[in-house]
Amino acid sequence: MALLPVVNEGTTHVVQVSFTDEDGAAFTPEEVAARVDNVATGAEVRGWTAETPAQSLDIEITPAENA
């Protein structure tokens, strides 16, 4: 299980994501979508948003979303 980083309220945070197959080799998925939820409350902060498929990508959480 991954540990969640501590992020100060009202700051930008970038989540780095990479994709690997079952053998651990990097690959590019056909589709990627991301959603941001408040971990403490379970409330949706940003609904499902299509991302450009790539082997890795950065998902930025804005200060307004991290309020």
CSV table of C-alpha atoms in Angstrom, one decimal:
chain,number,residue,atom,x,y,z
A,1,MET,CA,0.0,0.0,0.0
A,2,ALA,CA,1.4,3.4,-0.9
A,3,LEU,CA,1.6,6.1,1.7
A,4,LEU,CA,-0.1,9.4,1.0
A,5,PRO,CA,2.1,12.4,1.2
A,6,VAL,CA,1.3,15.3,3.5
A,7,VAL,CA,0.3,18.3,1.4
A,8,ASN,CA,-0.2,21.7,2.9
A,9,GLU,CA,-3.7,23.1,2.4
A,10,GLY,CA,-4.0,25.7,-0.3
A,11,THR,CA,-0.8,24.7,-2.1
A,12,THR,CA,-0.2,23.1,-5.5
A,13,HIS,CA,0.6,19.4,-5.5
A,14,VAL,CA,1.7,17.3,-8.5
A,15,VAL,CA,0.9,13.6,-8.5
A,16,GLN,CA,3.3,11.6,-10.7
A,17,VAL,CA,1.8,8.6,-12.4
A,18,SER,CA,3.5,5.9,-14.4
A,19,PHE,CA,2.1,2.8,-16.1
A,20,THR,CA,3.7,-0.7,-16.3
A,21,ASP,CA,2.5,-4.0,-17.5
A,22,GLU,CA,2.4,-7.2,-15.5
A,23,ASP,CA,6.1,-7.8,-16.2
A,24,GLY,CA,7.1,-4.3,-15.0
A,25,ALA,CA,7.8,-2.9,-18.4
A,26,ALA,CA,6.6,0.7,-19.1
A,27,PHE,CA,3.7,1.0,-21.5
A,28,THR,CA,1.3,3.6,-22.8
A,29,PRO,CA,-2.4,2.9,-22.1
A,30,GLU,CA,-5.0,3.6,-24.7
A,31,GLU,CA,-7.0,5.8,-22.4
A,32,VAL,CA,-6.3,7.6,-19.1
A,33,ALA,CA,-8.7,9.4,-16.8
A,34,ALA,CA,-8.1,10.8,-13.4
A,35,ARG,CA,-10.4,11.9,-10.5
A,36,VAL,CA,-9.5,13.8,-7.4
A,37,ASP,CA,-11.3,13.1,-4.1
A,38,ASN,CA,-10.9,14.5,-0.6
A,39,VAL,CA,-9.4,11.6,1.3
A,40,ALA,CA,-10.7,12.8,4.7
A,41,THR,CA,-14.3,13.2,3.6
A,42,GLY,CA,-14.6,11.1,0.5
A,43,ALA,CA,-16.1,14.1,-1.4
A,44,GLU,CA,-15.3,14.5,-5.1
A,45,VAL,CA,-13.1,17.5,-5.7
A,46,ARG,CA,-12.6,17.1,-9.5
A,47,GLY,CA,-14.7,14.7,-11.5
A,48,TRP,CA,-13.3,12.2,-14.0
A,49,THR,CA,-11.1,14.1,-16.5
A,50,ALA,CA,-9.5,12.6,-19.6
A,51,GLU,CA,-5.7,12.8,-19.7
A,52,THR,CA,-3.4,12.4,-22.7
A,53,PRO,CA,-2.2,8.8,-22.7
A,54,ALA,CA,1.6,8.5,-22.0
A,55,GLN,CA,3.9,6.2,-20.2
A,56,SER,CA,4.0,8.7,-17.4
A,57,LEU,CA,2.2,11.9,-16.6
A,58,ASP,CA,1.8,14.6,-13.9
A,59,ILE,CA,-1.6,15.4,-12.5
A,60,GLU,CA,-1.6,18.9,-10.9
A,61,ILE,CA,-3.9,19.5,-8.0
A,62,THR,CA,-4.4,23.3,-7.8
A,63,PRO,CA,-4.5,25.4,-4.6
A,64,ALA,CA,-8.2,25.9,-5.0
A,65,GLU,CA,-8.8,22.2,-5.2
A,66,ASN,CA,-6.6,21.7,-2.2
A,67,ALA,CA,-8.4,24.2,0.0
